[in-house]
GROMACS .gro file of C-alpha atoms in nm:
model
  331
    1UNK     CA    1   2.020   1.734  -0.648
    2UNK     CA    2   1.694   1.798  -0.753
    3UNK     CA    3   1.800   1.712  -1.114
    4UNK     CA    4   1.969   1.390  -1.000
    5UNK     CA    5   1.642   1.276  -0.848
    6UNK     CA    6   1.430   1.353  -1.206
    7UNK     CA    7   1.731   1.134  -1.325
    8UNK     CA    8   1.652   0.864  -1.115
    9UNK     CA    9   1.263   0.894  -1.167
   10UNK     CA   10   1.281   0.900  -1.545
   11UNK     CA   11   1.485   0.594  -1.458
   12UNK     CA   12   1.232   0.395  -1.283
   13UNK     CA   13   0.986   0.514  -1.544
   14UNK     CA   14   1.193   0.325  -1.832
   15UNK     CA   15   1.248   0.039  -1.587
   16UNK     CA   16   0.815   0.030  -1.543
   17UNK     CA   17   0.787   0.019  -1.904
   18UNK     CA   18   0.996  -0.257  -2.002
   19UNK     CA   19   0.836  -0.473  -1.731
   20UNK     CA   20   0.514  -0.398  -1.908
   21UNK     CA   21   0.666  -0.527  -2.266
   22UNK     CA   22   0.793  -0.831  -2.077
   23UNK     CA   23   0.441  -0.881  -1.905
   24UNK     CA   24   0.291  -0.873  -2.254
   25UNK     CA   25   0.573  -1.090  -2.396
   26UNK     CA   26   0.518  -1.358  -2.068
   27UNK     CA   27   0.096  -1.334  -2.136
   28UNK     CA   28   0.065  -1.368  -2.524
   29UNK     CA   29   0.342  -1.627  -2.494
   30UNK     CA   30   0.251  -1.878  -2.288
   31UNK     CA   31  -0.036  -2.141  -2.259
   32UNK     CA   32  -0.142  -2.463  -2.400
   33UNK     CA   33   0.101  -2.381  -2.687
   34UNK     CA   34   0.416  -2.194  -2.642
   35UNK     CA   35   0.522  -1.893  -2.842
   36UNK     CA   36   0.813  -1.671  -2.856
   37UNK     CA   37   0.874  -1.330  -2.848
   38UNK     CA   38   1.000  -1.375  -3.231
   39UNK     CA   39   0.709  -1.596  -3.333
   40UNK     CA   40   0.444  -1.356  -3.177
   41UNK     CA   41   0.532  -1.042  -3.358
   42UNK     CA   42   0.526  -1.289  -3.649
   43UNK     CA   43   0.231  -1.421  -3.614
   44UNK     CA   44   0.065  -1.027  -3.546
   45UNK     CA   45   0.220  -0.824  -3.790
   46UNK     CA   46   0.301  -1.073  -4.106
   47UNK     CA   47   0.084  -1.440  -4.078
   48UNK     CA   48  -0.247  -1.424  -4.185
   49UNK     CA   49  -0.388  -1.811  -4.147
   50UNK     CA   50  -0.145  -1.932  -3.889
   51UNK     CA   51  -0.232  -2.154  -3.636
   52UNK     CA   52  -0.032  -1.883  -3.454
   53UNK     CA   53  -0.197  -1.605  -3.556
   54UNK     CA   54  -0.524  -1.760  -3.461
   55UNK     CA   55  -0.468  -1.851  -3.122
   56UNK     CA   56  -0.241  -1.483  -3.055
   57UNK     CA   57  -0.525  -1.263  -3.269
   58UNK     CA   58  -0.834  -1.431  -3.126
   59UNK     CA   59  -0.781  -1.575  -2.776
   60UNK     CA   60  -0.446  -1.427  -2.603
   61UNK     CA   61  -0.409  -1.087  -2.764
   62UNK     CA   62  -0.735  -0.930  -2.606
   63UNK     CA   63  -0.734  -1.073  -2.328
   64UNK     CA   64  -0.396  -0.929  -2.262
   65UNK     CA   65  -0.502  -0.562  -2.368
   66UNK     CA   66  -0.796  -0.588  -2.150
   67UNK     CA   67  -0.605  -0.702  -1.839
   68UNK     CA   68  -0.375  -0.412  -1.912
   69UNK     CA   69  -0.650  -0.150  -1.951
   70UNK     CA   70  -0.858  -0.275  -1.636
   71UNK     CA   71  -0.497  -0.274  -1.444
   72UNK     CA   72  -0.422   0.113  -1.560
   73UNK     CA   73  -0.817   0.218  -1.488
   74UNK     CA   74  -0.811   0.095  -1.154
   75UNK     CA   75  -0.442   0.190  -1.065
   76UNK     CA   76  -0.547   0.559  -1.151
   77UNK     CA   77  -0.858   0.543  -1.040
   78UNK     CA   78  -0.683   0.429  -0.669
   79UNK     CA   79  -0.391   0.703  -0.721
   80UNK     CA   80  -0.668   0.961  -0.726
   81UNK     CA   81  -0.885   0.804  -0.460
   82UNK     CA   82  -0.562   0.846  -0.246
   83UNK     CA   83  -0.509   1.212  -0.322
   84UNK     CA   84  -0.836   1.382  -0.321
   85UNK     CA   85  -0.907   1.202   0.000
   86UNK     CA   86  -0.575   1.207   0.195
   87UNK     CA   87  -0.605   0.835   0.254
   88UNK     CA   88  -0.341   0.571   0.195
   89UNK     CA   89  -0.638   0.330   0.205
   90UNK     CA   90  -0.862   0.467  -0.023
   91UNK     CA   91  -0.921   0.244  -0.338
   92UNK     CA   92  -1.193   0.200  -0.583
   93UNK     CA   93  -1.278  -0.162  -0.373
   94UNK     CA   94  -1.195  -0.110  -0.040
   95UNK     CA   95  -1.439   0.262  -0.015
   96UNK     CA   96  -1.700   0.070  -0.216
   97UNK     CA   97  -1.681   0.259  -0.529
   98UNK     CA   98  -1.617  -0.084  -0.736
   99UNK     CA   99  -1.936  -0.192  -0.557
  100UNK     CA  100  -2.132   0.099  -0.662
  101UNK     CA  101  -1.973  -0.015  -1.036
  102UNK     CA  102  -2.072  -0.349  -0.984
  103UNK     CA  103  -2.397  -0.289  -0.913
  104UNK     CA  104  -2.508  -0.096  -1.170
  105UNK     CA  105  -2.334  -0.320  -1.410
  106UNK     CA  106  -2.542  -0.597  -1.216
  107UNK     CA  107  -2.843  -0.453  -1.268
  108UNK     CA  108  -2.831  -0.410  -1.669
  109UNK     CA  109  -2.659  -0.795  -1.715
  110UNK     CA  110  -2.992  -0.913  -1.528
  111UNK     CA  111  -3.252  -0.707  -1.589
  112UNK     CA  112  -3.180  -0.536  -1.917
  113UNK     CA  113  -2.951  -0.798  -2.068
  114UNK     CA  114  -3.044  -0.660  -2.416
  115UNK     CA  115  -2.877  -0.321  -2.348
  116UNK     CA  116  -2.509  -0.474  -2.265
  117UNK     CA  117  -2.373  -0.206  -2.438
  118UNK     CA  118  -2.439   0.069  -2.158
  119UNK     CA  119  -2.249  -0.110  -1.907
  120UNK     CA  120  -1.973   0.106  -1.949
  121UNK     CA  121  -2.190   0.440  -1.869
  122UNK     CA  122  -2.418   0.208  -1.633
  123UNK     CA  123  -2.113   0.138  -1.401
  124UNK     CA  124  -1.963   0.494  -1.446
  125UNK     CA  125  -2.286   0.656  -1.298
  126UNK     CA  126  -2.284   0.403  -0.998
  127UNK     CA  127  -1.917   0.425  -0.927
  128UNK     CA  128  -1.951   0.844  -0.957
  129UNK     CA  129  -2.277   0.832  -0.716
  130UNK     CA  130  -2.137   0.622  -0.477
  131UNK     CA  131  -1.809   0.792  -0.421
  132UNK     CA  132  -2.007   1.161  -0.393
  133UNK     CA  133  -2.227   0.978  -0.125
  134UNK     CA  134  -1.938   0.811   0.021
  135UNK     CA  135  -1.728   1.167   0.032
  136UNK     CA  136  -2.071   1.357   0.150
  137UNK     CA  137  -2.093   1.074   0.467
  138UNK     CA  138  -1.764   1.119   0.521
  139UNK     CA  139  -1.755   1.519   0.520
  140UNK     CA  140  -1.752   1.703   0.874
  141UNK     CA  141  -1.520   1.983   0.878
  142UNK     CA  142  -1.291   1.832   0.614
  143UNK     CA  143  -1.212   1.430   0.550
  144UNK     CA  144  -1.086   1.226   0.798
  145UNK     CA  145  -0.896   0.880   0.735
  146UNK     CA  146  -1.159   0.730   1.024
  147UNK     CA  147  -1.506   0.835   0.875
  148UNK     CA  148  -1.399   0.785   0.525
  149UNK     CA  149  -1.321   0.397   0.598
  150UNK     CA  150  -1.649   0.374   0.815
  151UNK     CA  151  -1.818   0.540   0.544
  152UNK     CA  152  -1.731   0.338   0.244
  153UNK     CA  153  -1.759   0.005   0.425
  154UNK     CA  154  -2.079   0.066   0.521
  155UNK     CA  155  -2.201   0.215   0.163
  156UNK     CA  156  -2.032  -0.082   0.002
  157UNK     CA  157  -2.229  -0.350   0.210
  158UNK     CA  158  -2.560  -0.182   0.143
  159UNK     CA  159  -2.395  -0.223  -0.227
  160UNK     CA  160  -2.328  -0.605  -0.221
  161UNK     CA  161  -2.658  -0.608  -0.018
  162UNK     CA  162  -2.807  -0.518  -0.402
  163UNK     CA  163  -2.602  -0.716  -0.583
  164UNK     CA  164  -2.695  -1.066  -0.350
  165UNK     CA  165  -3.062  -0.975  -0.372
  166UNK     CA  166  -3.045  -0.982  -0.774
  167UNK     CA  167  -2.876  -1.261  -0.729
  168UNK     CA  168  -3.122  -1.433  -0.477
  169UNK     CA  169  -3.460  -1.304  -0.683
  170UNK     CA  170  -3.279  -1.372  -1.039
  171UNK     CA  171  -3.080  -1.715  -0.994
  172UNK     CA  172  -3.151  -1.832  -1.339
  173UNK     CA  173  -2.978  -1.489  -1.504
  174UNK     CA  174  -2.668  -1.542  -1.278
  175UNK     CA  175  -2.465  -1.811  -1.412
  176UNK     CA  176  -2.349  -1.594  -1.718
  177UNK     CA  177  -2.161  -1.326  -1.442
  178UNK     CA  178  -2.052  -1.541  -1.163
  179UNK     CA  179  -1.741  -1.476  -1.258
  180UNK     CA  180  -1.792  -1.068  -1.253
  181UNK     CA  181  -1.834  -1.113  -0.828
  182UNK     CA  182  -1.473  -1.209  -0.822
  183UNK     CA  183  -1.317  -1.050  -1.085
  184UNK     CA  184  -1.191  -1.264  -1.384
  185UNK     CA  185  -1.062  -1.278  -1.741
  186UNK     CA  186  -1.224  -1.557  -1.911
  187UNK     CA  187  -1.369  -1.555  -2.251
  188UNK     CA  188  -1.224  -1.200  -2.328
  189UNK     CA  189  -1.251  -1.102  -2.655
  190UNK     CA  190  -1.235  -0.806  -2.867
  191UNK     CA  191  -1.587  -0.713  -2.781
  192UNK     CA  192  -1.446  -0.601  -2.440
  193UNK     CA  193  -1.157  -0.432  -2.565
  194UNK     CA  194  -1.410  -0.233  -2.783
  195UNK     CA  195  -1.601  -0.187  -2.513
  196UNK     CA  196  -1.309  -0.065  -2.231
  197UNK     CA  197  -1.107   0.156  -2.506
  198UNK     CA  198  -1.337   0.458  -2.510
  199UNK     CA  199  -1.371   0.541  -2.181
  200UNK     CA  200  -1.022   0.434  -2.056
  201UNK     CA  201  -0.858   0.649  -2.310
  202UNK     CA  202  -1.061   0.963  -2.209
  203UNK     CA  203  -0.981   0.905  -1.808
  204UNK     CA  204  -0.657   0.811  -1.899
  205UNK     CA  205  -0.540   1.108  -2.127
  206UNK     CA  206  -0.759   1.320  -1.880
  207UNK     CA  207  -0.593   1.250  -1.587
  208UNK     CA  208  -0.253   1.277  -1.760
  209UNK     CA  209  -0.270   1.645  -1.827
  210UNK     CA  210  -0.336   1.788  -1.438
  211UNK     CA  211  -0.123   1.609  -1.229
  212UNK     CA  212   0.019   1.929  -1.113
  213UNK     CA  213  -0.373   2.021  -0.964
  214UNK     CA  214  -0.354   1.748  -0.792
  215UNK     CA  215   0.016   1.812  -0.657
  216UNK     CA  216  -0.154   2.159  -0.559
  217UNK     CA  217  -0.430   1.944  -0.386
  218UNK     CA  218  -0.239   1.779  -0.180
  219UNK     CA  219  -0.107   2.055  -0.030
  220UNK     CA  220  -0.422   2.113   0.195
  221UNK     CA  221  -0.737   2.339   0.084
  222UNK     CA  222  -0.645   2.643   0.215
  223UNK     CA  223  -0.253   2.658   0.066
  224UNK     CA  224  -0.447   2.532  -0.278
  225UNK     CA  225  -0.671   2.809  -0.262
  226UNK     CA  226  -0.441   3.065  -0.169
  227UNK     CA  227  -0.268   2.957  -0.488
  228UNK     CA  228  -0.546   3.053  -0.710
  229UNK     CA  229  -0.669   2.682  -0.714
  230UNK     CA  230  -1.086   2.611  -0.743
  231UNK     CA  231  -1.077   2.342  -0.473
  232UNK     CA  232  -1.385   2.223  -0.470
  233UNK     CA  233  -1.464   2.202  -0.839
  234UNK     CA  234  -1.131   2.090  -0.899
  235UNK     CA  235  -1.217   1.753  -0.656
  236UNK     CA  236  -1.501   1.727  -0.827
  237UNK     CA  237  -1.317   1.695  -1.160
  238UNK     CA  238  -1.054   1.413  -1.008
  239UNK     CA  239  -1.419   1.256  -0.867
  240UNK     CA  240  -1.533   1.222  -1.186
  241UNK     CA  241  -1.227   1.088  -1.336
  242UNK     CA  242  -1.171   0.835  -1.071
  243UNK     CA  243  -1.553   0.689  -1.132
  244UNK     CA  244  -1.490   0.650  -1.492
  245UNK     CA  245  -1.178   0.463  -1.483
  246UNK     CA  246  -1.302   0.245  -1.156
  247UNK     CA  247  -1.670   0.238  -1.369
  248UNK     CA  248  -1.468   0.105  -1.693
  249UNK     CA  249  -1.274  -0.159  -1.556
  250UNK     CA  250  -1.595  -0.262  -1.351
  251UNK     CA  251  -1.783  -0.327  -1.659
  252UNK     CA  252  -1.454  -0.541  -1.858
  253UNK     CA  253  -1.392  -0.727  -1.555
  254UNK     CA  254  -1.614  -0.730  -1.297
  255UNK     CA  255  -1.507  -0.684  -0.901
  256UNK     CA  256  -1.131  -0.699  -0.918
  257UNK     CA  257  -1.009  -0.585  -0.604
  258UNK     CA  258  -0.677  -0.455  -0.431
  259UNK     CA  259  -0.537  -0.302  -0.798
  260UNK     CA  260  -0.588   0.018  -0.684
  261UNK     CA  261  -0.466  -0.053  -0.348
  262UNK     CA  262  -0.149  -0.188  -0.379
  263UNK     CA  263  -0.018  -0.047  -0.690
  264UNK     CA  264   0.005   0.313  -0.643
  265UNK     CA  265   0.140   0.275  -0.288
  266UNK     CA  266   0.494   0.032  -0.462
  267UNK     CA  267   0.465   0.349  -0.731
  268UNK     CA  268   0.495   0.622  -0.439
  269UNK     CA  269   0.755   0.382  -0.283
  270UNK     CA  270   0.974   0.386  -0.584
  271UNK     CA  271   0.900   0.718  -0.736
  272UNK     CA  272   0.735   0.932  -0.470
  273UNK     CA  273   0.490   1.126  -0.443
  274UNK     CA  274   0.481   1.359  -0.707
  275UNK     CA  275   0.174   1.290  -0.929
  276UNK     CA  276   0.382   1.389  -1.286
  277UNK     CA  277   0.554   1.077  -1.220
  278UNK     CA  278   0.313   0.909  -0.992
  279UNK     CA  279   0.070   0.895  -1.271
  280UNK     CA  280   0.285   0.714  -1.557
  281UNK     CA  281   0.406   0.491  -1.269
  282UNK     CA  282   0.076   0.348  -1.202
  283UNK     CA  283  -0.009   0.321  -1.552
  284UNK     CA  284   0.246   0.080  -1.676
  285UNK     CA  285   0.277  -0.118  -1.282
  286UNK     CA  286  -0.089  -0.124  -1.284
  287UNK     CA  287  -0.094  -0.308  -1.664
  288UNK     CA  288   0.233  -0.520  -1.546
  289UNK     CA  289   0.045  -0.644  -1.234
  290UNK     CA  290  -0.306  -0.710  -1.326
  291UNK     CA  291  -0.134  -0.906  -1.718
  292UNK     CA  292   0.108  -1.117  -1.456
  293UNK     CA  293  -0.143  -1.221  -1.209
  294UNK     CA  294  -0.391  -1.293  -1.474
  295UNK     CA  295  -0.126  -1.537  -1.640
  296UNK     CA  296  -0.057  -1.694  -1.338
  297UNK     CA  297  -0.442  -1.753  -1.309
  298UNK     CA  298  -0.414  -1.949  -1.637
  299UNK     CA  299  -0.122  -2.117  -1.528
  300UNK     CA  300  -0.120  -2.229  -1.199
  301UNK     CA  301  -0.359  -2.464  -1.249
  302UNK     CA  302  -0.388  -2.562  -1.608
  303UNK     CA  303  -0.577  -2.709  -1.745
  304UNK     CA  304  -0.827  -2.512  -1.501
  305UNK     CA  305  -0.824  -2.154  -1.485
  306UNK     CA  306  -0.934  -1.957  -1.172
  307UNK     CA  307  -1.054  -1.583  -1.202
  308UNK     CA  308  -0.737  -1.336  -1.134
  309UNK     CA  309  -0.974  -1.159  -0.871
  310UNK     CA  310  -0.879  -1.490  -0.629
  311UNK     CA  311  -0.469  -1.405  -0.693
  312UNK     CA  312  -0.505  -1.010  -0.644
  313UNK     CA  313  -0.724  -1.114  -0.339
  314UNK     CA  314  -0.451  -1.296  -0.219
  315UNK     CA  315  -0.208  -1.083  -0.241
  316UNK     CA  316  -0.400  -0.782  -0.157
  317UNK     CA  317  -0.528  -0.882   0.158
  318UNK     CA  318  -0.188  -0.934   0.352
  319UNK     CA  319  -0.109  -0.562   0.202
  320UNK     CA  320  -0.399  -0.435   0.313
  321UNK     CA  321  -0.334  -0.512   0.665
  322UNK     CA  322   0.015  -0.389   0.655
  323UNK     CA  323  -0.112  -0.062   0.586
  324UNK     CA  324  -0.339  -0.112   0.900
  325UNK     CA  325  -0.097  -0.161   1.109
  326UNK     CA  326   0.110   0.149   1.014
  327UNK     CA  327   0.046   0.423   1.246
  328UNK     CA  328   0.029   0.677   0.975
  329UNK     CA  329  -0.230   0.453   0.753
  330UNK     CA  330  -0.504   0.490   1.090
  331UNK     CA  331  -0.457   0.822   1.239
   0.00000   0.00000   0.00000
């Protein structure tokens, strides 16, 4: 039995992957021009000085890789959120970690626009302080689904609270990162890819090699602990993690919200609980989502494109009160 159902996992797994090949396929393809499948892994891995190759190389293909990375950091980042917390609502946006991200981010693209670069780092650091704060609030005699909610909403509108001020006392700095309060893909280029890469592949390979700690986590602290597991410093490592792969897709993207809601709670659907598998899952659902809604964003609308924050908002939001509603999601 319990082989059948590792069967039937691996299964899913396979069935996650080639939905992310076809999301690539569906993103690089289409647009003002048309290209297929064929002509695209023409136009990347043979043509030089194609028109093509220009418009796959230069406009299309990072812009796909970044949606992908920013949907694995922050369907991870959410997956952990989940776990260390015991919360099916827990997610980089809703707790306010993304806002901690955002402002930190905020505060270099206005104030110390010469030192772009340290985005990345800037919006780790806020996304790791706010979720210890957030946690710390939250602590009294363990974690409860309740305080952590109050907690984060409250933390995060003391957030945006920092974010509207720079906006209100810097208007003339603002028009280059409207589009960061929402979330959006525009102008991608390889500079962001370059600048996501780093920090995604460390969370990303880190969190891939303990998914059993977590599994052990889960369990409650004093099973964990009884099995030889350092709970607290072992939290503190998933903490971390979680802030750098919310923090890195903060800094590509800007305040894309509900990824790490609604993606790892389909993954659990299909796959369960089990983080060996829950992990991978979110990593190529997570990519599939955020490169699908971000074509749609180009699409829907063409010739206008609106950010892919307003179509994850959109779908997020009747998700997010679904879990609401369920009596296990409030207790």
């Amino acid at each position: 039995m319990a082989e059948n159902k590792t069967i039937n996992k691996n299964i899913i797994l396979i069935l996650f992957i080639l939905l992310t090949i076809i999301s690539f396929f569906i993103s690089v393809g289409n647009g003002a021009v048309k290209i297929s499948p064929i002509n695209i892994l023409k136009a990347i891995f043979c043509e030089k000085d194609t028109v093509n190759h220009q418009i796959i190389w230069n406009v299309r293909l990072p812009r796909t890789i970044v949606a992908g990375l920013v949907g694995i950091c922050l369907s991870l980042s959410g997956a952990i959120l989940q776990g260390i917390m015991r919360n099916p609502l827990a997610s980089p946006n809703i707790i306010g970690v993304s806002s901690g991200a955002g402002l930190a981010a905020f505060i270099i693209l206005i104030l110390l626009p010469e030192y772009y670069y340290m985005v990345p780092i800037g919006a780790f650091i806020g996304a790791l302080l706010t979720t210890l704060v957030i946690y710390s609030l939250a602590w009294k005699e363990g974690i409860t689904p309740t305080r952590l909610i109050l907690a984060g909403v409250a933390i995060s509108s003391i957030l945006r609270a920092g974010i509207n001020a720079l906006i209100t006392f810097y208007p003339d700095r603002v028009a280059g990162v409207v589009g960061f309060m929402v979330g959006g893909l525009s102008a991608t280029a390889w500079t962001e890819v370059k600048m996501i890469f780093p920090y995604a592949l460390i969370g990303v390979t880190s969190v891939l090699l303990i998914p059993n700690k977590l599994n052990i986590l889960m369990l409650g602290d004093e099973i964990a602990t009884g099995l030889g597991l350092k709970v607290e410093s072992t939290r503190f490592i998933f903490i971390i993690l979680a802030s750098l792969l919310a923090g890195s897709a903060v800094s590509a993207v800007g305040l894309l919200g509900f990824v790490g809601l609604i993606v790892p709670h389909i993954a659990r659907l299909l796959i369960g609980s089990d983080y060996r598998f829950l992990f991978p899952a979110s990593i190529f659902l997570g990519a599939s989502v955020v490169i699908l809604c971000d074509t749609l964003a180009r699409l829907l609308f063409a010739p206008m494109e609106i950010p892919v924050g307003i179509i994850m908002s959109a779908l997020g939001g009747p998700f997010f009160l679904y879990l609401l509603r369920r009596k296990e999601g409030v207790r």
